[in-house]
Each structure stands twice: as C-alpha cells, then as structure tokens.
Amino acid sequence: MSTASRRLIIAGNWKMHTDVVDGASLVAEVVECTASLALAADLVLCPPFTHLAVAATQLSRSSISLGAQNMHQAPEGAYTGEVSARMLLTSGCRYVILGHSERRTYFDETNHSVNEKVKSAIAAGLTPILCVGETLQDREAGRTEQVVDEQVRQGLSDTKPESAEDLVLAYEPVWAIGTGRVATPDQADRVHGHLRTVIADMYDDDFASRIRIQYGGSVKPENAGALMSRPHIDGALVGGASLDASSFEAIVRAGLGFDGG
Ligand code: 13P
C-alpha cells in the first residue's frame, strides 16, 4: 500500500454544548483564529442541529466546513424528532458524524443501524465521519482489532463511496473519550494502520492509502502534535477542547507542526 500524503482533517464535535447565541460567538471566534490555517487543513465544525443554519451563514465566507452529529437513515417520514440527510445537506452540512460511541451507548445504535445511516448519507451526498472504537473491557481482553474490524466492515457494508474523499473514519477508543486518558501515539497509530488494512481488503489499496482516519479521545493542544505526526493519523475529532476557540486553534497548529504541541 503506497503512503499517499493525506491532508489533515480536524473536526470539532461540540456534542450537546452551547446555546444558539454562545454557539454563534464560538463559530465567529474559530473563524477568526483559524483564518490562516483553514487553507492548510480541512477544518470542520459539528455544532448541535439548532445551530446549523446560522453557522452555515457564518462559515460561508470561510474555508471551514459544517458537519452534523447524527441523522436518521430514512429520506423522510413519520419519525418525530429526527432529521434526514437531505435536511442536513440543505442546511449547509458537508459532513455528518455517524456511529459515535455516545450514540451507540445511550441511543442503542448498532453496526446495522449505523450502516443504514452511512448508506443514506452517501446517497444524499454527505460525507460520513464513521466512528469506531473499543471499550476498556475490549482492550483489556485483547479484542481491540476485532471490535473495530467488525464496526468498520459492518458499518460500511454494501457501500462504495466514489472516492476516498467521500468517507472519513474516526478511531475513538471509548476509554479515551472525555476522560483525559488519551491513547498513546503508538497505540492509536497501530489501530489506524489496522483500519487501513481492513479498508484495503474491503475496497482496494489505493482507496485505503487515501482515506483519512482521525483520532478522537481527549485530544488537547499538548498531545495533538505527537498524535497527528504518526503516519496513519490524518487528523482529529475533538470534543471538549473544540469548545474553546484558542484550544481548537492550538490543536490545528500542532497538527500542522507549526508550533506548540
Ligand atoms: P473529548 O475530546 O472530549 O474526549 O471527546 C472526543 C469525542 O468524543 C469526539 O467525538
């Protein structure tokens, strides 16, 4: 498998944080402090649904993209409280996070339902950010590769994105999310390398060498540089630290190897 040089993709997953007013301020701050960086890496903000329309207008003059945190698999229908791929697309989203471990844990999402969502997102023209990751119990039992292997194979079953730019993977070990306990660059890179071999097996070597795999789980300015300097780590999916514009900026800088980190 050749080692194509891949452009970093760094996304902020705001989860259920900020109200609409604070969210708009945060978008404005991020736009301002990453203005010179947004050309060197793909930056994505994933605020709550209620913020999307305003954020889309704010981001329209920047090179930062907009993403959502979830969607329903059906194109439309009687699904009270749900949001479709097309609704996200026409709200200005380019990306959608799917299969986040919090969705799997608190909302009973399975590899099967995640797969339905991935197919529907791709069909609508959204780029899924498919999240996979093992629990602490899985890791301690030596099942990390098996778990992420299943999540990727089942999550992407019957899909063939047109190009590797139309799909992003995020490796987020559950034990590292919101815990301050980050995977070491070696631990993360090993799993990313494994994911690339799974993708090569499912699609082909060229696709596998191009697909971008983010790391997520307690990414901070202090650890971002070491993580993103690893050969298989092509960016970050940042939770808590993305709620502060200067931390997000510092993570992007560190990822690009500019300073700090
Ligand atoms: P933290 O960066 O807060 O650990 O969250 C990671 C995450 O879940 C991003 O999707």
GROMACS .gro file of C-alpha atoms and ligand atoms in nm:
model
  271
    1MET     CA    1   0.000   0.000   0.000
    2SER     CA    2   0.156   0.331  -0.102
    3THR     CA    3   0.173   0.608   0.153
    4ALA     CA    4  -0.020   0.886  -0.018
    5SER     CA    5   0.020   1.221   0.152
    6ARG     CA    6  -0.312   1.296   0.308
    7ARG     CA    7  -0.446   1.636   0.400
    8LEU     CA    8  -0.530   1.666   0.770
    9ILE     CA    9  -0.896   1.683   0.866
   10ILE     CA   10  -0.966   1.825   1.209
   11ALA     CA   11  -1.322   1.844   1.333
   12GLY     CA   12  -1.484   1.984   1.645
   13ASN     CA   13  -1.768   1.774   1.784
   14TRP     CA   14  -1.950   2.013   2.014
   15LYS     CA   15  -2.189   1.741   2.136
   16MET     CA   16  -2.481   1.895   2.332
   17HIS     CA   17  -2.295   2.208   2.438
   18THR     CA   18  -2.357   2.581   2.388
   19ASP     CA   19  -2.687   2.759   2.326
   20VAL     CA   20  -2.756   2.923   1.990
   21VAL     CA   21  -2.614   3.260   2.098
   22ASP     CA   22  -2.294   3.119   2.252
   23GLY     CA   23  -2.258   2.884   1.959
   24ALA     CA   24  -2.263   3.171   1.710
   25SER     CA   25  -1.994   3.350   1.912
   26LEU     CA   26  -1.780   3.038   1.918
   27VAL     CA   27  -1.813   2.989   1.541
   28ALA     CA   28  -1.709   3.353   1.490
   29GLU     CA   29  -1.406   3.310   1.718
   30VAL     CA   30  -1.298   2.990   1.545
   31VAL     CA   31  -1.330   3.153   1.201
   32GLU     CA   32  -1.116   3.442   1.316
   33CYS     CA   33  -0.840   3.249   1.486
   34THR     CA   34  -0.806   2.975   1.226
   35ALA     CA   35  -0.827   3.203   0.920
   36SER     CA   36  -0.466   3.145   0.819
   37LEU     CA   37  -0.479   2.772   0.898
   38ALA     CA   38  -0.802   2.671   0.726
   39LEU     CA   39  -0.626   2.663   0.390
   40ALA     CA   40  -0.364   2.414   0.510
   41ALA     CA   41  -0.602   2.157   0.663
   42ASP     CA   42  -0.967   2.066   0.630
   43LEU     CA   43  -1.147   2.207   0.932
   44VAL     CA   44  -1.499   2.105   1.024
   45LEU     CA   45  -1.734   2.228   1.297
   46CYS     CA   46  -2.014   1.999   1.414
   47PRO     CA   47  -2.245   2.201   1.639
   48PRO     CA   48  -2.593   2.087   1.753
   49PHE     CA   49  -2.873   2.078   1.490
   50THR     CA   50  -3.027   2.402   1.617
   51HIS     CA   51  -2.708   2.591   1.533
   52LEU     CA   52  -2.658   2.466   1.179
   53ALA     CA   53  -2.840   2.728   0.973
   54VAL     CA   54  -2.675   3.022   1.148
   55ALA     CA   55  -2.335   2.852   1.143
   56ALA     CA   56  -2.370   2.781   0.769
   57THR     CA   57  -2.414   3.152   0.701
   58GLN     CA   58  -2.121   3.237   0.927
   59LEU     CA   59  -1.896   2.980   0.759
   60SER     CA   60  -1.998   3.065   0.404
   61ARG     CA   61  -1.712   3.311   0.367
   62SER     CA   62  -1.454   3.087   0.533
   63SER     CA   63  -1.299   2.759   0.424
   64ILE     CA   64  -1.428   2.578   0.733
   65SER     CA   65  -1.692   2.314   0.661
   66LEU     CA   66  -2.003   2.233   0.856
   67GLY     CA   67  -2.100   1.893   0.990
   68ALA     CA   68  -2.381   1.742   1.194
   69GLN     CA   69  -2.354   1.493   1.478
   70ASN     CA   70  -2.617   1.241   1.372
   71MET     CA   71  -2.907   1.184   1.131
   72HIS     CA   72  -3.188   0.940   1.060
   73GLN     CA   73  -3.144   0.681   0.787
   74ALA     CA   74  -3.480   0.735   0.613
   75PRO     CA   75  -3.506   1.003   0.345
   76GLU     CA   76  -3.825   1.136   0.509
   77GLY     CA   77  -4.122   1.007   0.704
   78ALA     CA   78  -4.316   0.999   1.029
   79TYR     CA   79  -4.013   0.998   1.260
   80THR     CA   80  -4.091   1.267   1.514
   81GLY     CA   81  -3.780   1.445   1.634
   82GLU     CA   82  -3.550   1.311   1.364
   83VAL     CA   83  -3.351   1.480   1.089
   84SER     CA   84  -3.268   1.342   0.741
   85ALA     CA   85  -2.953   1.356   0.531
   86ARG     CA   86  -3.116   1.595   0.286
   87MET     CA   87  -3.220   1.828   0.568
   88LEU     CA   88  -2.857   1.843   0.678
   89LEU     CA   89  -2.730   1.892   0.325
   90THR     CA   90  -2.972   2.177   0.260
   91SER     CA   91  -2.877   2.331   0.597
   92GLY     CA   92  -2.525   2.366   0.465
   93CYS     CA   93  -2.364   2.049   0.601
   94ARG     CA   94  -2.098   1.864   0.412
   95TYR     CA   95  -2.018   1.608   0.682
   96VAL     CA   96  -2.211   1.400   0.933
   97ILE     CA   97  -2.066   1.214   1.230
   98LEU     CA   98  -2.216   0.863   1.242
   99GLY     CA   99  -2.184   0.583   1.495
  100HIS     CA  100  -2.031   0.792   1.771
  101SER     CA  101  -1.988   0.578   2.082
  102GLU     CA  102  -2.228   0.804   2.275
  103ARG     CA  103  -2.496   0.725   2.014
  104ARG     CA  104  -2.415   0.355   2.039
  105THR     CA  105  -2.420   0.360   2.421
  106TYR     CA  106  -2.711   0.594   2.503
  107PHE     CA  107  -2.930   0.554   2.194
  108ASP     CA  108  -2.877   0.185   2.118
  109GLU     CA  109  -2.724   0.239   1.776
  110THR     CA  110  -2.586  -0.081   1.629
  111ASN     CA  111  -2.348  -0.156   1.345
  112HIS     CA  112  -2.658  -0.234   1.140
  113SER     CA  113  -2.835   0.097   1.205
  114VAL     CA  114  -2.507   0.284   1.158
  115ASN     CA  115  -2.468   0.110   0.821
  116GLU     CA  116  -2.817   0.224   0.716
  117LYS     CA  117  -2.721   0.580   0.806
  118VAL     CA  118  -2.388   0.562   0.624
  119LYS     CA  119  -2.560   0.441   0.306
  120SER     CA  120  -2.823   0.712   0.329
  121ALA     CA  121  -2.563   0.986   0.394
  122ILE     CA  122  -2.352   0.880   0.095
  123ALA     CA  123  -2.659   0.859  -0.128
  124ALA     CA  124  -2.753   1.214  -0.031
  125GLY     CA  125  -2.404   1.349  -0.097
  126LEU     CA  126  -2.291   1.392   0.263
  127THR     CA  127  -1.951   1.269   0.377
  128PRO     CA  128  -1.988   1.038   0.676
  129ILE     CA  129  -1.735   1.052   0.959
  130LEU     CA  130  -1.775   0.693   1.077
  131CYS     CA  131  -1.668   0.649   1.440
  132VAL     CA  132  -1.533   0.323   1.574
  133GLY     CA  133  -1.357   0.229   1.895
  134GLU     CA  134  -1.325  -0.030   2.166
  135THR     CA  135  -1.424  -0.013   2.532
  136LEU     CA  136  -1.167  -0.053   2.808
  137GLN     CA  137  -1.300  -0.403   2.865
  138ASP     CA  138  -1.245  -0.488   2.497
  139ARG     CA  139  -0.891  -0.351   2.508
  140GLU     CA  140  -0.800  -0.535   2.825
  141ALA     CA  141  -0.936  -0.857   2.676
  142GLY     CA  142  -0.719  -0.807   2.366
  143ARG     CA  143  -1.022  -0.754   2.143
  144THR     CA  144  -0.946  -0.405   2.008
  145GLU     CA  145  -0.872  -0.506   1.649
  146GLN     CA  146  -1.163  -0.747   1.635
  147VAL     CA  147  -1.409  -0.483   1.760
  148VAL     CA  148  -1.301  -0.206   1.523
  149ASP     CA  149  -1.277  -0.455   1.238
  150GLU     CA  150  -1.643  -0.551   1.287
  151GLN     CA  151  -1.752  -0.190   1.328
  152VAL     CA  152  -1.585  -0.091   1.000
  153ARG     CA  153  -1.690  -0.396   0.797
  154GLN     CA  154  -2.050  -0.385   0.917
  155GLY     CA  155  -2.075  -0.006   0.925
  156LEU     CA  156  -1.957   0.014   0.564
  157SER     CA  157  -2.127  -0.300   0.436
  158ASP     CA  158  -2.260  -0.257   0.079
  159THR     CA  159  -2.108   0.086   0.038
  160LYS     CA  160  -1.863   0.209  -0.220
  161PRO     CA  161  -1.800   0.578  -0.187
  162GLU     CA  162  -1.699   0.724  -0.522
  163SER     CA  163  -1.371   0.849  -0.388
  164ALA     CA  164  -1.176   0.824  -0.064
  165GLU     CA  165  -1.258   1.191   0.000
  166ASP     CA  166  -1.623   1.092   0.040
  167LEU     CA  167  -1.563   0.898   0.362
  168VAL     CA  168  -1.373   0.969   0.683
  169LEU     CA  169  -1.305   0.724   0.965
  170ALA     CA  170  -1.257   0.828   1.325
  171TYR     CA  171  -1.090   0.594   1.572
  172GLU     CA  172  -1.221   0.691   1.913
  173PRO     CA  173  -1.135   0.447   2.191
  174VAL     CA  174  -1.430   0.469   2.430
  175TRP     CA  175  -1.198   0.476   2.733
  176ALA     CA  176  -1.030   0.792   2.600
  177ILE     CA  177  -1.346   0.997   2.536
  178GLY     CA  178  -1.394   1.275   2.788
  179THR     CA  179  -1.163   1.102   3.035
  180GLY     CA  180  -0.837   1.290   2.988
  181ARG     CA  181  -0.681   0.949   2.923
  182VAL     CA  182  -0.553   0.978   2.567
  183ALA     CA  183  -0.430   0.682   2.363
  184THR     CA  184  -0.055   0.699   2.310
  185PRO     CA  185   0.052   0.787   1.954
  186ASP     CA  186   0.179   0.429   1.920
  187GLN     CA  187  -0.146   0.274   2.039
  188ALA     CA  188  -0.353   0.492   1.809
  189ASP     CA  189  -0.127   0.455   1.506
  190ARG     CA  190  -0.132   0.076   1.538
  191VAL     CA  191  -0.513   0.069   1.529
  192HIS     CA  192  -0.523   0.320   1.241
  193GLY     CA  193  -0.281   0.101   1.046
  194HIS     CA  194  -0.506  -0.196   1.108
  195LEU     CA  195  -0.811   0.000   0.991
  196ARG     CA  196  -0.628   0.082   0.670
  197THR     CA  197  -0.570  -0.287   0.601
  198VAL     CA  198  -0.941  -0.356   0.661
  199ILE     CA  199  -1.031  -0.081   0.414
  200ALA     CA  200  -0.781  -0.221   0.160
  201ASP     CA  201  -0.950  -0.558   0.194
  202MET     CA  202  -1.299  -0.409   0.155
  203TYR     CA  203  -1.221  -0.166  -0.129
  204ASP     CA  204  -0.867  -0.152  -0.266
  205ASP     CA  205  -0.514  -0.043  -0.179
  206ASP     CA  206  -0.543   0.295  -0.345
  207PHE     CA  207  -0.862   0.379  -0.155
  208ALA     CA  208  -0.702   0.260   0.169
  209SER     CA  209  -0.394   0.473   0.116
  210ARG     CA  210  -0.608   0.782   0.057
  211ILE     CA  211  -0.881   0.752   0.319
  212ARG     CA  212  -0.835   0.982   0.614
  213ILE     CA  213  -0.854   0.838   0.964
  214GLN     CA  214  -0.898   1.079   1.253
  215TYR     CA  215  -0.810   1.004   1.612
  216GLY     CA  216  -1.054   1.114   1.882
  217GLY     CA  217  -1.050   1.091   2.261
  218SER     CA  218  -0.906   1.358   2.491
  219VAL     CA  219  -0.721   1.538   2.211
  220LYS     CA  220  -0.566   1.854   2.356
  221PRO     CA  221  -0.310   2.108   2.232
  222GLU     CA  222  -0.043   1.923   2.434
  223ASN     CA  223  -0.092   1.583   2.269
  224ALA     CA  224  -0.224   1.676   1.923
  225GLY     CA  225   0.115   1.723   1.756
  226ALA     CA  226   0.255   1.384   1.859
  227LEU     CA  227  -0.065   1.206   1.753
  228MET     CA  228  -0.101   1.371   1.412
  229SER     CA  229   0.268   1.326   1.327
  230ARG     CA  230   0.212   0.950   1.308
  231PRO     CA  231   0.191   0.803   0.959
  232HIS     CA  232  -0.163   0.668   0.983
  233ILE     CA  233  -0.319   0.953   1.186
  234ASP     CA  234  -0.469   1.208   0.949
  235GLY     CA  235  -0.646   1.442   1.184
  236ALA     CA  236  -0.852   1.463   1.498
  237LEU     CA  237  -1.211   1.454   1.611
  238VAL     CA  238  -1.205   1.687   1.907
  239GLY     CA  239  -1.471   1.703   2.177
  240GLY     CA  240  -1.416   1.917   2.486
  241ALA     CA  241  -1.117   2.111   2.355
  242SER     CA  242  -1.315   2.225   2.049
  243LEU     CA  243  -1.543   2.432   2.274
  244ASP     CA  244  -1.263   2.682   2.323
  245ALA     CA  245  -1.152   2.860   2.005
  246SER     CA  246  -0.793   2.906   2.117
  247SER     CA  247  -0.758   2.537   2.215
  248PHE     CA  248  -0.903   2.432   1.880
  249GLU     CA  249  -0.663   2.667   1.704
  250ALA     CA  250  -0.370   2.529   1.905
  251ILE     CA  251  -0.469   2.173   1.810
  252VAL     CA  252  -0.478   2.267   1.441
  253ARG     CA  253  -0.140   2.441   1.468
  254ALA     CA  254   0.012   2.143   1.648
  255GLY     CA  255  -0.132   1.905   1.389
  256LEU     CA  256   0.023   2.108   1.111
  257GLY     CA  257   0.352   2.107   1.301
  258PHE     CA  258   0.358   2.487   1.323
  259ASP     CA  259   0.431   2.536   1.689
  260GLY     CA  260   0.343   2.422   2.039
  261GLY     CA  261   0.202   2.074   2.088
  26213P     P1  262  -1.320   1.451   2.404
  26213P     O1  263  -1.222   1.522   2.312
  26213P     O2  264  -1.395   1.544   2.492
  26213P     O3  265  -1.254   1.337   2.476
  26213P     O4  266  -1.432   1.385   2.308
  26213P     C1  267  -1.392   1.309   2.199
  26213P     C2  268  -1.509   1.281   2.116
  26213P     O5  269  -1.598   1.207   2.154
  26213P     C3  270  -1.516   1.346   1.983
  26213P     O6  271  -1.617   1.291   1.905
   0.00000   0.00000   0.00000
